[in-house]
Amino acid sequence: MKYVTLNNGVKIPQLGYGVYQVEPTEAGRCVNDALGAGYRMVDTAQAYHNEEGVGAAVKKSGIARSEIFLVSKIWIGNYGYERAKASIDESLRQLQTEYIDLMLLHQPFCDYYGAYRALEEAYREGKLRAIGVSNFQPNHFIDLASNVEIVPAVNQVETHVFCQQIRSKEYMDEFGTHTMSWGPLAEGRNGLFVNPVLKEIGKVHGKSVAQVALRYLTQRDVIIIPKSVHRNRMEENFNIYDFELTPDEMERIKSLDLAKSAFFDHNDPETMK
Ligand code: NAD
């Protein structure tokens, strides 16, 4: 496993396991399988309603808490300083832990500055080891990062071969903020799993399309959290460090970039409501 050092010195696995759309009743089994496959980072959120299952699986695993990196996110309904503060304590309770390794604001909305102040306070109190944001496009990101005391350690944004965030990542790099990819496989959209370029490159290395798509992101220094509820796919997505894409292959995959979302536009007022 490769580790990345965040802007406050905290180390995070570059590859983790995401549990969006994992049923609360399934979360325990899935996280247990993911830990068994070797994952040591789990990405959840208040809005996924499965923090409790994640926390229970981590506790039951017998793996030292210090070896597992837990990420969660404050949902927009909990924004504003007071509500965000209370929701951090509720996440700690649901996750059955004394600290969360990385807590993010799920997306910019209404009083996100108030919510971010609650993150900063909980960070200083030791309840959170690192703090950051998610779905902040360059305009929101630069505004926030320029005006807060603790610069976000991470911005978790849609990032995959069809939406590579090349320009956005440059802005984030300037602030020392790591890009974390959500939807690293684009949930299979745009025909990702049958893409001829990825297939051909995969053949050369004896690797699947998913493995090539994920390896590409890690070679661009992006943190990734692919999701699957199937143990065999969890293992497949985890086994990406035993091969290396050549500069030529990296260029070919770079050319797949459409530089737009395969899901929704966070600059669209309809998305932000
Ligand atoms: P993903 O790109 O990881 O795709 C997951 C889907 O791809 C699976 O449901 C499965 O259908 C398929 N898949 C996975 N591995 C495969 C394989 N090896 N072969 C074939 N098919 C495979 O999409 P995601 O779940 O949306 O994103 C990953 C994680 O990112 C989420 O679980 C969540 O933790 C996070 N996320 C965050 C936000 C946000 O707003 N911050 C939004 C979406 C997701």
mmCIF file of C-alpha atoms and ligand atoms in Angstrom:
data_model
loop_
_atom_site.group_PDB
_atom_site.id
_atom_site.type_symbol
_atom_site.label_atom_id
_atom_site.label_comp_id
_atom_site.label_asym_id
_atom_site.label_seq_id
_atom_site.Cartn_x
_atom_site.Cartn_y
_atom_site.Cartn_z
ATOM 1 C CA MET A 1 0.000 0.000 0.000
ATOM 2 C CA LYS A 2 1.219 3.445 -0.895
ATOM 3 C CA TYR A 3 0.722 6.246 1.648
ATOM 4 C CA VAL A 4 0.417 9.953 0.910
ATOM 5 C CA THR A 5 1.356 12.695 3.385
ATOM 6 C CA LEU A 6 -1.314 15.379 3.782
ATOM 7 C CA ASN A 7 -0.505 19.075 4.301
ATOM 8 C CA ASN A 8 -0.554 18.667 8.104
ATOM 9 C CA GLY A 9 1.817 15.682 8.130
ATOM 10 C CA VAL A 10 -0.901 13.027 8.553
ATOM 11 C CA LYS A 11 -0.439 9.941 6.370
ATOM 12 C CA ILE A 12 -3.366 8.544 4.364
ATOM 13 C CA PRO A 13 -3.474 5.375 2.218
ATOM 14 C CA GLN A 14 -3.620 6.403 -1.444
ATOM 15 C CA LEU A 15 -6.215 3.705 -2.119
ATOM 16 C CA GLY A 16 -9.338 3.292 -0.010
ATOM 17 C CA TYR A 17 -12.804 1.779 -0.121
ATOM 18 C CA GLY A 18 -15.937 3.888 -0.665
ATOM 19 C CA VAL A 19 -19.374 2.966 0.669
ATOM 20 C CA TYR A 20 -21.742 5.299 -1.199
ATOM 21 C CA GLN A 21 -24.998 3.457 -2.027
ATOM 22 C CA VAL A 22 -24.047 0.570 0.246
ATOM 23 C CA GLU A 23 -27.159 -0.330 2.232
ATOM 24 C CA PRO A 24 -26.784 0.259 5.991
ATOM 25 C CA THR A 25 -27.504 -3.452 6.530
ATOM 26 C CA GLU A 26 -24.762 -4.408 4.033
ATOM 27 C CA ALA A 27 -22.111 -1.933 5.223
ATOM 28 C CA GLY A 28 -20.733 -4.195 7.948
ATOM 29 C CA ARG A 29 -20.224 -7.160 5.606
ATOM 30 C CA CYS A 30 -18.741 -4.966 2.864
ATOM 31 C CA VAL A 31 -16.261 -3.203 5.135
ATOM 32 C CA ASN A 32 -15.299 -6.534 6.658
ATOM 33 C CA ASP A 33 -14.597 -7.904 3.152
ATOM 34 C CA ALA A 34 -12.672 -4.756 2.183
ATOM 35 C CA LEU A 35 -10.471 -4.956 5.275
ATOM 36 C CA GLY A 36 -9.925 -8.636 4.480
ATOM 37 C CA ALA A 37 -8.859 -7.693 0.962
ATOM 38 C CA GLY A 38 -6.261 -5.308 2.448
ATOM 39 C CA TYR A 39 -7.948 -1.881 2.366
ATOM 40 C CA ARG A 40 -7.051 0.342 5.310
ATOM 41 C CA MET A 41 -9.078 3.428 4.424
ATOM 42 C CA VAL A 42 -12.891 3.670 4.316
ATOM 43 C CA ASP A 43 -14.837 6.631 2.917
ATOM 44 C CA THR A 44 -18.340 7.161 4.281
ATOM 45 C CA ALA A 45 -20.599 10.180 4.907
ATOM 46 C CA GLN A 46 -23.460 11.273 7.129
ATOM 47 C CA ALA A 47 -25.653 11.231 4.011
ATOM 48 C CA TYR A 48 -24.874 7.552 3.288
ATOM 49 C CA HIS A 49 -26.606 6.486 6.535
ATOM 50 C CA ASN A 50 -24.094 3.689 7.007
ATOM 51 C CA GLU A 51 -21.548 5.193 9.417
ATOM 52 C CA GLU A 52 -22.786 2.855 12.150
ATOM 53 C CA GLY A 53 -22.188 -0.277 10.054
ATOM 54 C CA VAL A 54 -18.742 0.984 9.057
ATOM 55 C CA GLY A 55 -17.791 1.698 12.675
ATOM 56 C CA ALA A 56 -19.064 -1.684 13.877
ATOM 57 C CA ALA A 57 -17.062 -3.549 11.215
ATOM 58 C CA VAL A 58 -13.884 -1.644 12.073
ATOM 59 C CA LYS A 59 -14.374 -2.432 15.758
ATOM 60 C CA LYS A 60 -15.066 -6.108 15.096
ATOM 61 C CA SER A 61 -12.134 -6.499 12.706
ATOM 62 C CA GLY A 62 -9.538 -6.762 15.450
ATOM 63 C CA ILE A 63 -7.286 -4.439 13.424
ATOM 64 C CA ALA A 64 -5.825 -1.619 15.512
ATOM 65 C CA ARG A 65 -7.856 1.568 15.096
ATOM 66 C CA SER A 66 -4.621 3.454 14.355
ATOM 67 C CA GLU A 67 -4.109 1.283 11.253
ATOM 68 C CA ILE A 68 -7.455 2.185 9.733
ATOM 69 C CA PHE A 69 -8.107 5.600 8.192
ATOM 70 C CA LEU A 70 -11.746 6.708 8.470
ATOM 71 C CA VAL A 71 -13.161 9.446 6.238
ATOM 72 C CA SER A 72 -16.610 10.961 6.671
ATOM 73 C CA LYS A 73 -18.472 14.054 5.458
ATOM 74 C CA ILE A 74 -20.853 16.568 6.973
ATOM 75 C CA TRP A 75 -24.107 16.748 5.055
ATOM 76 C CA ILE A 76 -25.492 20.146 3.985
ATOM 77 C CA GLY A 77 -28.488 19.816 6.325
ATOM 78 C CA ASN A 78 -25.968 20.021 9.171
ATOM 79 C CA TYR A 79 -24.275 23.211 7.980
ATOM 80 C CA GLY A 80 -23.858 26.318 10.070
ATOM 81 C CA TYR A 81 -21.447 26.272 13.027
ATOM 82 C CA GLU A 82 -23.730 24.876 15.770
ATOM 83 C CA ARG A 83 -25.330 22.107 13.725
ATOM 84 C CA ALA A 84 -22.031 21.043 12.174
ATOM 85 C CA LYS A 85 -20.416 20.893 15.603
ATOM 86 C CA ALA A 86 -23.202 18.641 16.940
ATOM 87 C CA SER A 87 -23.095 16.477 13.806
ATOM 88 C CA ILE A 88 -19.372 15.801 14.232
ATOM 89 C CA ASP A 89 -20.117 14.393 17.691
ATOM 90 C CA GLU A 90 -22.947 12.324 16.206
ATOM 91 C CA SER A 91 -20.604 10.922 13.510
ATOM 92 C CA LEU A 92 -18.091 10.013 16.209
ATOM 93 C CA ARG A 93 -20.873 8.198 18.049
ATOM 94 C CA GLN A 94 -22.120 6.390 14.932
ATOM 95 C CA LEU A 95 -18.590 5.389 13.922
ATOM 96 C CA GLN A 96 -17.886 4.293 17.512
ATOM 97 C CA THR A 97 -14.545 6.009 17.591
ATOM 98 C CA GLU A 98 -12.808 8.777 19.532
ATOM 99 C CA TYR A 99 -11.483 10.446 16.409
ATOM 100 C CA ILE A 100 -12.168 10.592 12.669
ATOM 101 C CA ASP A 101 -9.068 10.660 10.477
ATOM 102 C CA LEU A 102 -10.489 13.013 7.856
ATOM 103 C CA MET A 103 -13.763 14.944 7.940
ATOM 104 C CA LEU A 104 -15.005 16.816 4.873
ATOM 105 C CA LEU A 105 -17.792 19.240 4.006
ATOM 106 C CA HIS A 106 -19.838 17.212 1.489
ATOM 107 C CA GLN A 107 -20.386 20.117 -0.920
ATOM 108 C CA PRO A 108 -20.519 23.923 -0.837
ATOM 109 C CA PHE A 109 -23.949 25.090 0.335
ATOM 110 C CA CYS A 110 -25.390 27.948 2.408
ATOM 111 C CA ASP A 111 -23.335 28.529 5.572
ATOM 112 C CA TYR A 112 -20.408 26.308 4.704
ATOM 113 C CA TYR A 113 -18.045 28.784 6.339
ATOM 114 C CA GLY A 114 -19.800 28.211 9.666
ATOM 115 C CA ALA A 115 -19.564 24.450 9.137
ATOM 116 C CA TYR A 116 -15.877 24.754 8.287
ATOM 117 C CA ARG A 117 -15.264 26.676 11.546
ATOM 118 C CA ALA A 118 -16.765 23.688 13.389
ATOM 119 C CA LEU A 119 -14.323 21.423 11.509
ATOM 120 C CA GLU A 120 -11.391 23.649 12.513
ATOM 121 C CA GLU A 121 -12.483 23.636 16.146
ATOM 122 C CA ALA A 122 -12.937 19.834 16.263
ATOM 123 C CA TYR A 123 -9.527 19.466 14.594
ATOM 124 C CA ARG A 124 -7.905 21.574 17.322
ATOM 125 C CA GLU A 125 -9.687 19.495 19.972
ATOM 126 C CA GLY A 126 -8.234 16.292 18.484
ATOM 127 C CA LYS A 127 -11.596 14.881 17.375
ATOM 128 C CA LEU A 128 -10.482 15.067 13.725
ATOM 129 C CA ARG A 129 -6.953 14.328 12.499
ATOM 130 C CA ALA A 130 -7.420 16.230 9.238
ATOM 131 C CA ILE A 131 -10.149 18.330 7.630
ATOM 132 C CA GLY A 132 -11.153 19.194 4.102
ATOM 133 C CA VAL A 133 -13.916 19.644 1.555
ATOM 134 C CA SER A 134 -15.660 17.830 -1.262
ATOM 135 C CA ASN A 135 -17.162 18.962 -4.562
ATOM 136 C CA PHE A 136 -15.580 22.399 -4.262
ATOM 137 C CA GLN A 137 -14.948 23.686 -7.784
ATOM 138 C CA PRO A 138 -12.006 26.093 -8.224
ATOM 139 C CA ASN A 139 -14.107 29.207 -7.486
ATOM 140 C CA HIS A 140 -15.407 27.929 -4.133
ATOM 141 C CA PHE A 141 -12.179 26.139 -3.336
ATOM 142 C CA ILE A 142 -9.860 29.114 -3.828
ATOM 143 C CA ASP A 143 -12.216 31.400 -1.920
ATOM 144 C CA LEU A 144 -12.390 29.058 1.073
ATOM 145 C CA ALA A 145 -8.735 28.023 1.104
ATOM 146 C CA SER A 146 -7.693 31.709 0.995
ATOM 147 C CA ASN A 147 -9.877 32.714 3.929
ATOM 148 C CA VAL A 148 -9.694 29.937 6.533
ATOM 149 C CA GLU A 149 -7.048 29.304 9.172
ATOM 150 C CA ILE A 150 -6.590 25.620 8.334
ATOM 151 C CA VAL A 151 -6.230 25.024 4.606
ATOM 152 C CA PRO A 152 -8.221 21.923 3.494
ATOM 153 C CA ALA A 153 -6.034 18.801 3.448
ATOM 154 C CA VAL A 154 -8.198 17.248 0.740
ATOM 155 C CA ASN A 155 -10.799 18.197 -1.855
ATOM 156 C CA GLN A 156 -12.785 15.110 -2.873
ATOM 157 C CA VAL A 157 -14.107 15.688 -6.391
ATOM 158 C CA GLU A 158 -15.382 13.586 -9.281
ATOM 159 C CA THR A 159 -12.202 12.369 -10.983
ATOM 160 C CA HIS A 160 -11.850 9.586 -13.541
ATOM 161 C CA VAL A 161 -10.461 9.077 -17.022
ATOM 162 C CA PHE A 162 -13.303 11.084 -18.592
ATOM 163 C CA CYS A 163 -13.214 13.922 -16.055
ATOM 164 C CA GLN A 164 -9.567 14.234 -15.081
ATOM 165 C CA GLN A 165 -9.600 17.563 -13.186
ATOM 166 C CA ILE A 166 -6.281 18.556 -14.735
ATOM 167 C CA ARG A 167 -6.718 22.337 -14.194
ATOM 168 C CA SER A 168 -8.532 22.017 -10.853
ATOM 169 C CA LYS A 169 -5.773 19.812 -9.495
ATOM 170 C CA GLU A 170 -3.210 22.483 -10.345
ATOM 171 C CA TYR A 171 -5.110 24.976 -8.154
ATOM 172 C CA MET A 172 -5.406 22.480 -5.338
ATOM 173 C CA ASP A 173 -1.700 21.611 -5.581
ATOM 174 C CA GLU A 174 -0.885 25.307 -5.130
ATOM 175 C CA PHE A 175 -2.582 25.210 -1.721
ATOM 176 C CA GLY A 176 -1.025 21.851 -0.816
ATOM 177 C CA THR A 177 -4.511 20.286 -0.938
ATOM 178 C CA HIS A 178 -4.658 16.696 -2.168
ATOM 179 C CA THR A 179 -7.126 15.667 -4.845
ATOM 180 C CA MET A 180 -9.228 12.685 -3.773
ATOM 181 C CA SER A 181 -11.253 11.074 -6.536
ATOM 182 C CA TRP A 182 -14.864 10.100 -6.083
ATOM 183 C CA GLY A 183 -16.295 7.898 -8.822
ATOM 184 C CA PRO A 184 -12.815 6.762 -9.928
ATOM 185 C CA LEU A 185 -14.500 4.263 -12.261
ATOM 186 C CA ALA A 186 -17.172 6.804 -13.306
ATOM 187 C CA GLU A 187 -19.585 4.126 -11.999
ATOM 188 C CA GLY A 188 -19.018 2.582 -15.442
ATOM 189 C CA ARG A 189 -20.514 5.579 -17.294
ATOM 190 C CA ASN A 190 -19.401 6.561 -20.811
ATOM 191 C CA GLY A 191 -18.679 2.881 -21.463
ATOM 192 C CA LEU A 192 -15.645 2.934 -19.185
ATOM 193 C CA PHE A 193 -15.462 -0.842 -18.714
ATOM 194 C CA VAL A 194 -15.412 -1.491 -22.471
ATOM 195 C CA ASN A 195 -13.248 1.457 -23.477
ATOM 196 C CA PRO A 196 -10.906 0.219 -26.271
ATOM 197 C CA VAL A 197 -7.875 2.272 -25.149
ATOM 198 C CA LEU A 198 -8.095 1.042 -21.565
ATOM 199 C CA LYS A 199 -8.745 -2.519 -22.768
ATOM 200 C CA GLU A 200 -5.724 -2.513 -25.047
ATOM 201 C CA ILE A 201 -3.407 -1.134 -22.369
ATOM 202 C CA GLY A 202 -4.806 -3.627 -19.889
ATOM 203 C CA LYS A 203 -3.984 -6.497 -22.247
ATOM 204 C CA VAL A 204 -0.330 -5.434 -22.398
ATOM 205 C CA HIS A 205 -0.034 -5.586 -18.604
ATOM 206 C CA GLY A 206 -2.379 -8.517 -18.000
ATOM 207 C CA LYS A 207 -4.689 -6.169 -16.084
ATOM 208 C CA SER A 208 -8.403 -5.325 -16.244
ATOM 209 C CA VAL A 209 -9.874 -2.059 -17.504
ATOM 210 C CA ALA A 210 -10.774 -1.125 -13.911
ATOM 211 C CA GLN A 211 -7.187 -1.689 -12.782
ATOM 212 C CA VAL A 212 -5.803 0.461 -15.619
ATOM 213 C CA ALA A 213 -8.295 3.279 -14.908
ATOM 214 C CA LEU A 214 -7.414 3.251 -11.205
ATOM 215 C CA ARG A 215 -3.660 2.944 -11.734
ATOM 216 C CA TYR A 216 -3.787 5.961 -14.036
ATOM 217 C CA LEU A 217 -5.200 8.126 -11.250
ATOM 218 C CA THR A 218 -2.684 6.948 -8.663
ATOM 219 C CA GLN A 219 0.193 7.675 -11.062
ATOM 220 C CA ARG A 220 -1.196 11.228 -11.249
ATOM 221 C CA ASP A 221 -0.971 11.439 -7.426
ATOM 222 C CA VAL A 222 -4.716 11.254 -6.923
ATOM 223 C CA ILE A 223 -6.143 9.480 -3.862
ATOM 224 C CA ILE A 224 -8.872 6.998 -4.877
ATOM 225 C CA ILE A 225 -11.794 5.237 -3.180
ATOM 226 C CA PRO A 226 -13.378 2.764 -5.632
ATOM 227 C CA LYS A 227 -16.540 1.009 -4.520
ATOM 228 C CA SER A 228 -17.827 -2.506 -5.062
ATOM 229 C CA VAL A 229 -19.975 -4.750 -2.898
ATOM 230 C CA HIS A 230 -18.290 -7.850 -4.369
ATOM 231 C CA ARG A 231 -15.198 -9.237 -2.684
ATOM 232 C CA ASN A 232 -13.572 -10.311 -5.990
ATOM 233 C CA ARG A 233 -13.906 -6.783 -7.407
ATOM 234 C CA MET A 234 -12.660 -5.249 -4.170
ATOM 235 C CA GLU A 235 -9.543 -7.405 -4.574
ATOM 236 C CA GLU A 236 -9.234 -6.528 -8.254
ATOM 237 C CA ASN A 237 -9.443 -2.800 -7.504
ATOM 238 C CA PHE A 238 -6.892 -3.187 -4.717
ATOM 239 C CA ASN A 239 -4.260 -4.941 -6.831
ATOM 240 C CA ILE A 240 -2.973 -2.021 -8.857
ATOM 241 C CA TYR A 241 0.512 -1.428 -7.522
ATOM 242 C CA ASP A 242 2.222 -4.386 -9.219
ATOM 243 C CA PHE A 243 2.422 -2.715 -12.628
ATOM 244 C CA GLU A 244 3.309 0.711 -13.980
ATOM 245 C CA LEU A 245 1.837 2.596 -16.930
ATOM 246 C CA THR A 246 4.464 3.964 -19.314
ATOM 247 C CA PRO A 247 4.629 7.709 -20.150
ATOM 248 C CA ASP A 248 3.143 6.869 -23.567
ATOM 249 C CA GLU A 249 0.236 4.952 -21.998
ATOM 250 C CA MET A 250 -0.324 7.828 -19.548
ATOM 251 C CA GLU A 251 -0.587 10.224 -22.517
ATOM 252 C CA ARG A 252 -3.040 7.974 -24.333
ATOM 253 C CA ILE A 253 -5.283 7.809 -21.273
ATOM 254 C CA LYS A 254 -4.925 11.557 -20.720
ATOM 255 C CA SER A 255 -6.426 12.071 -24.161
ATOM 256 C CA LEU A 256 -9.674 10.380 -23.006
ATOM 257 C CA ASP A 257 -10.431 13.419 -20.846
ATOM 258 C CA LEU A 258 -13.703 15.151 -21.750
ATOM 259 C CA ALA A 259 -13.090 17.708 -18.980
ATOM 260 C CA LYS A 260 -16.702 17.562 -17.844
ATOM 261 C CA SER A 261 -18.766 15.683 -15.323
ATOM 262 C CA ALA A 262 -20.303 12.313 -16.192
ATOM 263 C CA PHE A 263 -22.823 12.941 -13.395
ATOM 264 C CA PHE A 264 -23.818 16.524 -12.612
ATOM 265 C CA ASP A 265 -22.459 20.032 -12.575
ATOM 266 C CA HIS A 266 -21.758 21.501 -9.164
ATOM 267 C CA ASN A 267 -21.802 24.963 -10.709
ATOM 268 C CA ASP A 268 -25.423 24.436 -11.791
ATOM 269 C CA PRO A 269 -27.811 26.198 -9.369
ATOM 270 C CA GLU A 270 -30.191 23.225 -9.712
ATOM 271 C CA THR A 271 -27.512 20.895 -8.298
ATOM 272 C CA MET A 272 -26.733 23.281 -5.468
ATOM 273 C CA LYS A 273 -30.296 23.666 -4.152
HETATM 274 P P1 NAD B 1 -17.081 4.069 -8.667
HETATM 275 O O1 NAD B 1 -16.553 4.838 -9.797
HETATM 276 O O2 NAD B 1 -16.169 3.602 -7.602
HETATM 277 O O3 NAD B 1 -17.890 2.864 -9.315
HETATM 278 C C1 NAD B 1 -18.457 1.879 -8.530
HETATM 279 C C2 NAD B 1 -19.255 0.932 -9.405
HETATM 280 O O4 NAD B 1 -18.448 0.429 -10.471
HETATM 281 C C3 NAD B 1 -19.714 -0.287 -8.608
HETATM 282 O O5 NAD B 1 -20.953 -0.050 -8.002
HETATM 283 C C4 NAD B 1 -19.779 -1.372 -9.677
HETATM 284 O O6 NAD B 1 -21.004 -1.290 -10.357
HETATM 285 C C5 NAD B 1 -18.665 -0.978 -10.617
HETATM 286 N N1 NAD B 1 -17.370 -1.648 -10.352
HETATM 287 C C6 NAD B 1 -16.523 -1.438 -9.316
HETATM 288 N N2 NAD B 1 -15.395 -2.159 -9.461
HETATM 289 C C7 NAD B 1 -15.535 -2.854 -10.608
HETATM 290 C C8 NAD B 1 -14.702 -3.760 -11.298
HETATM 291 N N3 NAD B 1 -13.507 -4.102 -10.828
HETATM 292 N N4 NAD B 1 -15.173 -4.284 -12.464
HETATM 293 C C9 NAD B 1 -16.376 -3.946 -12.971
HETATM 294 N N5 NAD B 1 -17.208 -3.087 -12.358
HETATM 295 C C10 NAD B 1 -16.792 -2.543 -11.182
HETATM 296 O O7 NAD B 1 -18.290 4.963 -8.055
HETATM 297 P P2 NAD B 1 -18.774 5.545 -6.684
HETATM 298 O O8 NAD B 1 -19.196 4.487 -5.745
HETATM 299 O O9 NAD B 1 -19.760 6.588 -7.018
HETATM 300 O O10 NAD B 1 -17.492 6.288 -6.091
HETATM 301 C C11 NAD B 1 -16.606 5.685 -5.175
HETATM 302 C C12 NAD B 1 -16.749 6.303 -3.799
HETATM 303 O O11 NAD B 1 -16.580 7.721 -3.853
HETATM 304 C C13 NAD B 1 -18.156 6.155 -3.193
HETATM 305 O O12 NAD B 1 -18.423 4.865 -2.726
HETATM 306 C C14 NAD B 1 -18.115 7.210 -2.125
HETATM 307 O O13 NAD B 1 -17.392 6.764 -1.004
HETATM 308 C C15 NAD B 1 -17.393 8.333 -2.842
HETATM 309 N N6 NAD B 1 -18.325 9.315 -3.477
HETATM 310 C C16 NAD B 1 -18.337 10.587 -3.009
HETATM 311 C C17 NAD B 1 -19.161 11.544 -3.577
HETATM 312 C C18 NAD B 1 -19.137 12.937 -3.050
HETATM 313 O O14 NAD B 1 -20.047 13.731 -3.378
HETATM 314 N N7 NAD B 1 -18.168 13.295 -2.258
HETATM 315 C C19 NAD B 1 -20.002 11.203 -4.660
HETATM 316 C C20 NAD B 1 -19.967 9.889 -5.136
HETATM 317 C C21 NAD B 1 -19.119 8.961 -4.542
#
